[in-house]
């Protein structure tokens, strides 16, 4: 433990954690869930759940990780140790459910990254007028975008395999350099670039015709939409967005300096993630309403509806020389998605890699190859084939792609987060409070309230919402 690498500064840690949490959850999943759930009601509920559940659980996982200074499986044993007492090894089960969830999310997450790279490539082909390109500087129709999505994404398994492999290889190159030299250094450059792209897109889309209608839909809550089912969706989104429940926060905080203020970093993480998700809405909905497109098209919103919006904005430009802007802003948008996905996938991979290195005592290079190669073969390829030759294979009444999403997001993450809160509240007890207050050298007035909230309230909330979701599924 004494030779364990630590983050070079608070800023780099916060940037890395922000990168881990600002992925497809904020830029792809959050906007389409807002569109499906009536706009402002979902946004309001998301902010409330983020503050009341998300940030406290960030702190839960930070406490476990930093105290254990170990991978996300062993942490459930090491963090609970006290003089004369060691927790049952059965607590490690929650570490393994987190690993299973990490595998599940990477199984389809990397494929979506491949989709995004595919769109960037085809838009670039459209810019130069090459065959098969997607040119957004000329009028396109809904039928064209749907046909393009079907032909290029759903019915081109070999091409998507290649694009996904490119995304996996980018991760491989960075991960080979380790946590500090690889992930930390990459995030230093990727996060500012991501935020710049996001800011450019928000400013541009807010100036479009009829953008105010999109903002009104986005921010005006319809309280009739707030139901138990909405809370389940929001809780899953908060876990997804904050990378909670699959060991990321435990793994990253295990490299955290013992003198760091974890309360401050947890609050900053939650606020940054919320702000980016909200900004993503300002990027998406003004463009949809400007092009008179429905906001409730679901997961395909980014891939089917937004190209129409980019094309519509370019068509209405009064200057012919500005017609290229449809392609330009589309490339900026999809580049933003790739960067967001990369900063997240790196940290999720690291969860599994850390367990292999520390528990199996194998080299970093071998652990990386086993992790990325294994997930590609047994996760990415089945998800790609789920829209092609294996489209008739059903698991839990879902195709393979959606089954990975459901099991990881609605079962594994929730069980792991529940186990972590119970572990902190009932096993670590005062050690958890000492870890937050740095053994009294950095006291916080809210520590006692946080501990009571984590011990008694959050587990009940998670169990109630989880039970409701299962009731709806098996009904």
CSV table of C-alpha atoms in Angstrom, one decimal, residues 74-415:
chain,number,residue,atom,x,y,z
A,74,UNK,CA,-10.7,-6.3,-1.5
A,75,UNK,CA,-11.8,-2.8,-0.4
A,76,UNK,CA,-15.0,-4.3,1.1
A,77,UNK,CA,-12.8,-6.3,3.5
A,78,UNK,CA,-9.9,-4.0,4.2
A,79,UNK,CA,-11.9,-0.8,4.8
A,80,UNK,CA,-13.9,-2.4,7.6
A,81,UNK,CA,-11.0,-3.6,9.6
A,82,UNK,CA,-10.6,-2.4,13.2
A,83,UNK,CA,-8.5,-3.6,16.1
A,84,UNK,CA,-9.6,-7.1,16.9
A,85,UNK,CA,-12.2,-7.2,14.1
A,86,UNK,CA,-12.3,-8.1,10.4
A,87,UNK,CA,-15.4,-8.1,8.3
A,88,UNK,CA,-16.7,-11.3,6.8
A,89,UNK,CA,-15.2,-12.1,3.4
A,90,UNK,CA,-18.8,-12.3,2.1
A,91,UNK,CA,-18.8,-8.5,1.9
A,92,UNK,CA,-16.6,-8.9,-1.2
A,93,UNK,CA,-19.7,-10.2,-3.0
A,94,UNK,CA,-20.7,-6.5,-3.5
A,95,UNK,CA,-17.3,-5.9,-5.1
A,96,UNK,CA,-18.0,-8.7,-7.5
A,97,UNK,CA,-21.5,-7.5,-8.4
A,98,UNK,CA,-19.8,-4.1,-9.2
A,99,UNK,CA,-17.3,-6.0,-11.4
A,100,UNK,CA,-20.2,-7.7,-13.2
A,101,UNK,CA,-21.9,-4.4,-13.7
A,102,UNK,CA,-18.7,-2.9,-15.0
A,103,UNK,CA,-18.4,-5.7,-17.5
A,104,UNK,CA,-22.1,-5.3,-18.5
A,105,UNK,CA,-21.8,-1.5,-19.1
A,106,UNK,CA,-18.6,-1.8,-21.1
A,107,UNK,CA,-20.2,-4.6,-23.2
A,108,UNK,CA,-22.5,-2.1,-24.9
A,109,UNK,CA,-20.8,1.2,-24.0
A,110,UNK,CA,-17.9,0.5,-26.3
A,111,UNK,CA,-20.2,-0.4,-29.1
A,112,UNK,CA,-22.0,3.0,-28.8
A,113,UNK,CA,-18.5,4.5,-29.0
A,114,UNK,CA,-18.1,2.6,-32.2
A,115,UNK,CA,-21.4,4.0,-33.5
A,116,UNK,CA,-20.2,7.6,-32.8
A,117,UNK,CA,-16.9,7.1,-34.6
A,118,UNK,CA,-18.9,5.6,-37.5
A,119,UNK,CA,-21.0,8.8,-37.7
A,120,UNK,CA,-17.9,11.0,-37.6
A,121,UNK,CA,-16.3,9.1,-40.4
A,122,UNK,CA,-19.4,9.1,-42.6
A,123,UNK,CA,-19.9,12.9,-42.0
A,124,UNK,CA,-16.3,13.5,-43.0
A,125,UNK,CA,-17.0,11.4,-46.2
A,126,UNK,CA,-20.0,13.6,-46.8
A,127,UNK,CA,-17.9,16.7,-46.5
A,128,UNK,CA,-15.7,15.6,-49.3
A,129,UNK,CA,-18.6,14.2,-51.3
A,130,UNK,CA,-17.4,10.6,-51.1
A,131,UNK,CA,-19.8,7.7,-51.7
A,132,UNK,CA,-21.6,6.5,-48.6
A,133,UNK,CA,-21.1,9.8,-46.8
A,134,UNK,CA,-23.7,11.7,-44.7
A,135,UNK,CA,-23.7,15.2,-46.0
A,136,UNK,CA,-25.6,17.5,-43.5
A,137,UNK,CA,-25.1,20.6,-45.6
A,138,UNK,CA,-27.8,19.5,-48.0
A,139,UNK,CA,-31.5,18.8,-47.2
A,140,UNK,CA,-32.0,15.4,-45.6
A,141,UNK,CA,-35.2,13.7,-44.5
A,142,UNK,CA,-36.3,11.6,-41.5
A,143,UNK,CA,-36.5,8.6,-43.9
A,144,UNK,CA,-32.8,9.2,-44.9
A,145,UNK,CA,-31.6,9.3,-41.3
A,146,UNK,CA,-33.5,6.2,-40.3
A,147,UNK,CA,-32.3,4.4,-43.4
A,148,UNK,CA,-28.7,5.5,-42.7
A,149,UNK,CA,-29.0,4.3,-39.1
A,150,UNK,CA,-30.4,1.0,-40.2
A,151,UNK,CA,-27.8,0.4,-42.9
A,152,UNK,CA,-24.8,1.8,-41.1
A,153,UNK,CA,-25.4,0.8,-37.5
A,154,UNK,CA,-27.9,-2.1,-37.3
A,155,UNK,CA,-27.1,-4.0,-40.4
A,156,UNK,CA,-23.3,-3.5,-40.7
A,157,UNK,CA,-21.9,-5.7,-38.0
A,158,UNK,CA,-18.5,-6.0,-39.6
A,159,UNK,CA,-18.0,-2.3,-40.0
A,160,UNK,CA,-19.3,-1.6,-36.5
A,161,UNK,CA,-16.9,-4.2,-35.2
A,162,UNK,CA,-14.0,-2.3,-36.8
A,163,UNK,CA,-15.2,1.1,-35.4
A,164,UNK,CA,-15.6,-0.5,-31.9
A,165,UNK,CA,-12.2,-2.0,-32.1
A,166,UNK,CA,-10.7,1.4,-32.9
A,167,UNK,CA,-12.3,2.8,-29.8
A,168,UNK,CA,-11.1,-0.1,-27.7
A,169,UNK,CA,-7.5,0.3,-29.1
A,170,UNK,CA,-7.5,4.0,-28.1
A,171,UNK,CA,-8.4,3.0,-24.6
A,172,UNK,CA,-5.6,0.3,-24.7
A,173,UNK,CA,-2.9,2.8,-25.7
A,174,UNK,CA,-3.8,5.1,-22.8
A,175,UNK,CA,-4.3,2.4,-20.2
A,176,UNK,CA,-0.9,0.9,-20.9
A,177,UNK,CA,0.7,4.0,-19.3
A,178,UNK,CA,-1.0,3.3,-16.0
A,179,UNK,CA,-3.3,5.4,-13.7
A,180,UNK,CA,-1.2,8.5,-13.4
A,181,UNK,CA,0.8,8.6,-16.6
A,182,UNK,CA,-2.1,7.3,-18.7
A,183,UNK,CA,-5.5,8.2,-17.3
A,184,UNK,CA,-4.6,11.4,-15.4
A,185,UNK,CA,-2.5,12.9,-18.2
A,186,UNK,CA,-5.1,12.1,-20.8
A,187,UNK,CA,-8.0,13.6,-18.8
A,188,UNK,CA,-6.0,16.8,-18.3
A,189,UNK,CA,-6.4,17.5,-22.0
A,190,UNK,CA,-9.6,15.7,-22.8
A,191,UNK,CA,-11.8,17.3,-20.1
A,192,UNK,CA,-11.1,21.0,-21.2
A,193,UNK,CA,-11.7,20.0,-24.8
A,194,UNK,CA,-15.0,18.3,-23.9
A,195,UNK,CA,-16.2,21.3,-22.0
A,196,UNK,CA,-15.2,23.6,-24.9
A,197,UNK,CA,-17.1,21.5,-27.4
A,198,UNK,CA,-20.1,21.5,-25.1
A,199,UNK,CA,-20.0,25.3,-24.6
A,200,UNK,CA,-19.7,25.9,-28.4
A,201,UNK,CA,-22.7,23.6,-29.1
A,202,UNK,CA,-24.9,25.2,-26.3
A,203,UNK,CA,-24.2,28.8,-27.5
A,204,UNK,CA,-24.8,27.8,-31.1
A,205,UNK,CA,-28.1,25.9,-30.5
A,206,UNK,CA,-29.5,28.6,-28.2
A,207,UNK,CA,-29.3,31.1,-31.1
A,208,UNK,CA,-31.4,28.9,-33.4
A,209,UNK,CA,-34.9,29.8,-34.5
A,210,UNK,CA,-37.6,28.5,-32.1
A,211,UNK,CA,-34.9,27.6,-29.6
A,212,UNK,CA,-37.0,29.1,-26.8
A,213,UNK,CA,-39.6,26.4,-27.3
A,214,UNK,CA,-37.0,23.8,-26.6
A,215,UNK,CA,-35.9,25.6,-23.5
A,216,UNK,CA,-39.5,25.9,-22.3
A,217,UNK,CA,-40.1,22.2,-22.8
A,218,UNK,CA,-36.8,21.4,-21.0
A,219,UNK,CA,-37.3,23.6,-18.0
A,220,UNK,CA,-41.1,23.7,-17.4
A,221,UNK,CA,-42.1,20.8,-15.1
A,222,UNK,CA,-45.3,18.8,-15.6
A,223,UNK,CA,-45.8,17.5,-12.0
A,224,UNK,CA,-48.2,14.9,-13.3
A,225,UNK,CA,-45.2,13.1,-14.8
A,226,UNK,CA,-43.6,12.6,-11.3
A,227,UNK,CA,-44.4,9.0,-10.5
A,228,UNK,CA,-42.6,6.1,-8.7
A,229,UNK,CA,-41.5,4.9,-12.2
A,230,UNK,CA,-39.9,8.2,-12.9
A,231,UNK,CA,-38.0,8.0,-9.6
A,232,UNK,CA,-36.7,4.6,-10.6
A,233,UNK,CA,-35.5,5.9,-14.0
A,234,UNK,CA,-33.9,8.9,-12.3
A,235,UNK,CA,-32.1,6.8,-9.7
A,236,UNK,CA,-30.8,4.5,-12.4
A,237,UNK,CA,-29.6,7.6,-14.3
A,238,UNK,CA,-27.9,9.1,-11.3
A,239,UNK,CA,-26.0,5.8,-10.7
A,240,UNK,CA,-25.2,5.6,-14.4
A,241,UNK,CA,-24.1,9.3,-14.6
A,242,UNK,CA,-22.0,9.2,-11.5
A,243,UNK,CA,-20.4,5.8,-12.2
A,244,UNK,CA,-21.9,4.6,-8.9
A,245,UNK,CA,-22.2,0.9,-8.0
A,246,UNK,CA,-19.5,-0.5,-10.3
A,247,UNK,CA,-16.4,0.3,-8.4
A,248,UNK,CA,-15.2,3.4,-10.3
A,249,UNK,CA,-15.3,5.7,-7.3
A,250,UNK,CA,-13.8,3.1,-5.0
A,251,UNK,CA,-11.0,2.5,-7.4
A,252,UNK,CA,-10.2,6.1,-8.1
A,253,UNK,CA,-10.4,7.2,-4.5
A,254,UNK,CA,-8.0,4.4,-3.5
A,255,UNK,CA,-5.3,6.6,-5.1
A,256,UNK,CA,-6.5,9.7,-3.2
A,257,UNK,CA,-4.1,11.5,-0.8
A,258,UNK,CA,-5.0,10.8,2.9
A,259,UNK,CA,-5.1,14.6,3.5
A,260,UNK,CA,-7.6,15.3,0.8
A,261,UNK,CA,-11.0,16.8,1.7
A,262,UNK,CA,-13.4,14.1,0.4
A,263,UNK,CA,-16.6,16.1,1.2
A,264,UNK,CA,-15.4,18.9,-1.0
A,265,UNK,CA,-14.5,16.6,-3.9
A,266,UNK,CA,-17.8,14.7,-3.7
A,267,UNK,CA,-19.8,17.9,-3.8
A,268,UNK,CA,-17.8,19.3,-6.7
A,269,UNK,CA,-18.2,16.0,-8.6
A,270,UNK,CA,-22.0,16.0,-8.1
A,271,UNK,CA,-22.3,19.6,-9.1
A,272,UNK,CA,-20.1,19.3,-12.2
A,273,UNK,CA,-22.0,16.2,-13.4
A,274,UNK,CA,-25.3,17.9,-12.9
A,275,UNK,CA,-24.2,21.1,-14.7
A,276,UNK,CA,-22.9,19.1,-17.7
A,277,UNK,CA,-26.1,17.1,-17.9
A,278,UNK,CA,-28.2,20.2,-17.7
A,279,UNK,CA,-26.0,21.9,-20.3
A,280,UNK,CA,-26.4,18.8,-22.6
A,281,UNK,CA,-30.1,19.5,-22.4
A,282,UNK,CA,-29.6,23.1,-23.6
A,283,UNK,CA,-27.5,21.6,-26.4
A,284,UNK,CA,-30.1,19.0,-27.5
A,285,UNK,CA,-33.6,20.4,-27.1
A,286,UNK,CA,-33.3,23.8,-28.8
A,287,UNK,CA,-31.9,22.1,-31.9
A,288,UNK,CA,-34.8,19.6,-31.9
A,289,UNK,CA,-37.5,22.2,-31.5
A,290,UNK,CA,-35.8,24.4,-34.1
A,291,UNK,CA,-36.1,21.6,-36.6
A,292,UNK,CA,-39.7,20.7,-35.4
A,293,UNK,CA,-38.6,17.3,-34.2
A,294,UNK,CA,-40.2,15.3,-31.4
A,295,UNK,CA,-38.1,15.2,-28.3
A,296,UNK,CA,-39.3,11.7,-27.2
A,297,UNK,CA,-37.6,9.5,-29.8
A,298,UNK,CA,-35.7,7.5,-27.1
A,299,UNK,CA,-32.2,6.1,-27.3
A,300,UNK,CA,-31.9,6.8,-31.0
A,301,UNK,CA,-32.5,10.5,-30.5
A,302,UNK,CA,-28.8,11.3,-30.9
A,303,UNK,CA,-28.4,9.2,-34.0
A,304,UNK,CA,-31.6,9.7,-35.9
A,305,UNK,CA,-33.1,13.0,-34.8
A,306,UNK,CA,-30.0,15.3,-34.3
A,307,UNK,CA,-28.6,14.8,-37.8
A,308,UNK,CA,-31.9,16.2,-39.0
A,309,UNK,CA,-31.6,19.1,-36.7
A,310,UNK,CA,-28.0,19.9,-37.9
A,311,UNK,CA,-29.1,19.7,-41.5
A,312,UNK,CA,-32.2,21.9,-40.9
A,313,UNK,CA,-30.1,24.6,-39.2
A,314,UNK,CA,-27.7,24.6,-42.1
A,315,UNK,CA,-30.5,24.8,-44.7
A,316,UNK,CA,-32.0,27.9,-43.1
A,317,UNK,CA,-28.7,29.8,-43.1
A,318,UNK,CA,-29.1,32.9,-45.2
A,319,UNK,CA,-25.5,32.6,-46.5
A,320,UNK,CA,-24.7,29.8,-48.9
A,321,UNK,CA,-21.1,29.7,-47.6
A,322,UNK,CA,-22.5,28.8,-44.2
A,323,UNK,CA,-24.1,25.6,-45.4
A,324,UNK,CA,-21.0,23.7,-44.3
A,325,UNK,CA,-21.9,24.5,-40.6
A,326,UNK,CA,-24.3,21.6,-40.5
A,327,UNK,CA,-21.4,19.2,-41.0
A,328,UNK,CA,-19.1,21.2,-38.8
A,329,UNK,CA,-21.3,21.3,-35.8
A,330,UNK,CA,-22.3,17.7,-36.2
A,331,UNK,CA,-18.6,16.7,-36.1
A,332,UNK,CA,-18.1,18.8,-33.0
A,333,UNK,CA,-21.1,17.2,-31.4
A,334,UNK,CA,-20.0,13.6,-32.1
A,335,UNK,CA,-16.5,14.5,-31.1
A,336,UNK,CA,-17.9,15.6,-27.8
A,337,UNK,CA,-19.6,12.3,-27.4
A,338,UNK,CA,-16.4,10.4,-28.2
A,339,UNK,CA,-14.4,12.3,-25.6
A,340,UNK,CA,-17.0,11.9,-23.0
A,341,UNK,CA,-17.2,8.2,-23.6
A,342,UNK,CA,-13.4,7.8,-23.5
A,343,UNK,CA,-12.9,9.6,-20.2
A,344,UNK,CA,-15.5,7.2,-18.7
A,345,UNK,CA,-14.5,4.0,-20.3
A,346,UNK,CA,-10.9,4.4,-19.2
A,347,UNK,CA,-11.9,4.5,-15.6
A,348,UNK,CA,-14.4,1.6,-15.8
A,349,UNK,CA,-11.7,-0.6,-17.5
A,350,UNK,CA,-9.4,0.4,-14.6
A,351,UNK,CA,-11.8,-1.1,-12.1
A,352,UNK,CA,-11.4,-4.6,-13.6
A,353,UNK,CA,-7.7,-4.1,-14.4
A,354,UNK,CA,-6.9,-3.2,-10.7
A,355,UNK,CA,-8.7,-6.3,-9.5
A,356,UNK,CA,-6.7,-8.6,-11.8
A,357,UNK,CA,-3.4,-6.9,-11.0
A,358,UNK,CA,-3.8,-6.9,-7.2
A,359,UNK,CA,-5.7,-10.2,-6.7
A,360,UNK,CA,-4.1,-12.4,-9.4
A,361,UNK,CA,-0.7,-10.7,-9.2
A,362,UNK,CA,-0.3,-10.5,-12.9
A,363,UNK,CA,1.4,-7.7,-14.9
A,364,UNK,CA,-0.4,-4.6,-15.9
A,365,UNK,CA,0.0,-5.3,-19.6
A,366,UNK,CA,-1.4,-8.8,-19.3
A,367,UNK,CA,-4.3,-7.5,-17.1
A,368,UNK,CA,-5.1,-4.9,-19.8
A,369,UNK,CA,-5.0,-7.4,-22.6
A,370,UNK,CA,-7.3,-9.8,-20.7
A,371,UNK,CA,-9.8,-7.1,-19.7
A,372,UNK,CA,-10.1,-5.4,-23.1
A,373,UNK,CA,-9.8,-8.6,-25.1
A,374,UNK,CA,-12.3,-10.5,-22.9
A,375,UNK,CA,-14.9,-7.8,-22.9
A,376,UNK,CA,-14.5,-7.3,-26.7
A,377,UNK,CA,-15.1,-11.1,-27.3
A,378,UNK,CA,-17.8,-11.8,-24.8
A,379,UNK,CA,-19.4,-8.4,-24.5
A,380,UNK,CA,-18.8,-6.1,-27.5
A,381,UNK,CA,-19.3,-8.7,-30.2
A,382,UNK,CA,-22.5,-10.1,-28.8
A,383,UNK,CA,-23.9,-6.6,-28.5
A,384,UNK,CA,-22.9,-5.8,-32.1
A,385,UNK,CA,-24.6,-9.0,-33.3
A,386,UNK,CA,-27.7,-8.2,-31.3
A,387,UNK,CA,-28.8,-5.9,-34.1
A,388,UNK,CA,-27.8,-8.3,-36.9
A,389,UNK,CA,-27.5,-12.1,-37.0
A,390,UNK,CA,-28.5,-12.5,-33.3
A,391,UNK,CA,-31.4,-10.1,-33.3
A,392,UNK,CA,-33.8,-12.9,-32.4
A,393,UNK,CA,-31.9,-13.9,-29.3
A,394,UNK,CA,-33.8,-12.8,-26.3
A,395,UNK,CA,-32.7,-12.5,-22.6
A,396,UNK,CA,-35.2,-11.2,-20.1
A,397,UNK,CA,-37.4,-10.4,-23.0
A,398,UNK,CA,-34.7,-8.1,-24.4
A,399,UNK,CA,-32.1,-8.4,-27.1
A,400,UNK,CA,-28.5,-8.9,-25.9
A,401,UNK,CA,-27.6,-5.2,-26.1
A,402,UNK,CA,-30.6,-4.1,-24.0
A,403,UNK,CA,-30.1,-7.1,-21.6
A,404,UNK,CA,-26.6,-6.0,-20.7
A,405,UNK,CA,-28.0,-2.5,-20.1
A,406,UNK,CA,-30.8,-3.7,-17.9
A,407,UNK,CA,-28.8,-6.1,-15.8
A,408,UNK,CA,-25.9,-3.8,-15.2
A,409,UNK,CA,-28.0,-0.6,-14.7
A,410,UNK,CA,-31.0,-1.8,-12.9
A,411,UNK,CA,-29.6,-4.7,-10.9
A,412,UNK,CA,-25.8,-4.9,-10.4
A,413,UNK,CA,-25.3,-1.2,-9.8
A,414,UNK,CA,-28.2,-0.9,-7.4
A,415,UNK,CA,-27.2,-4.0,-5.4
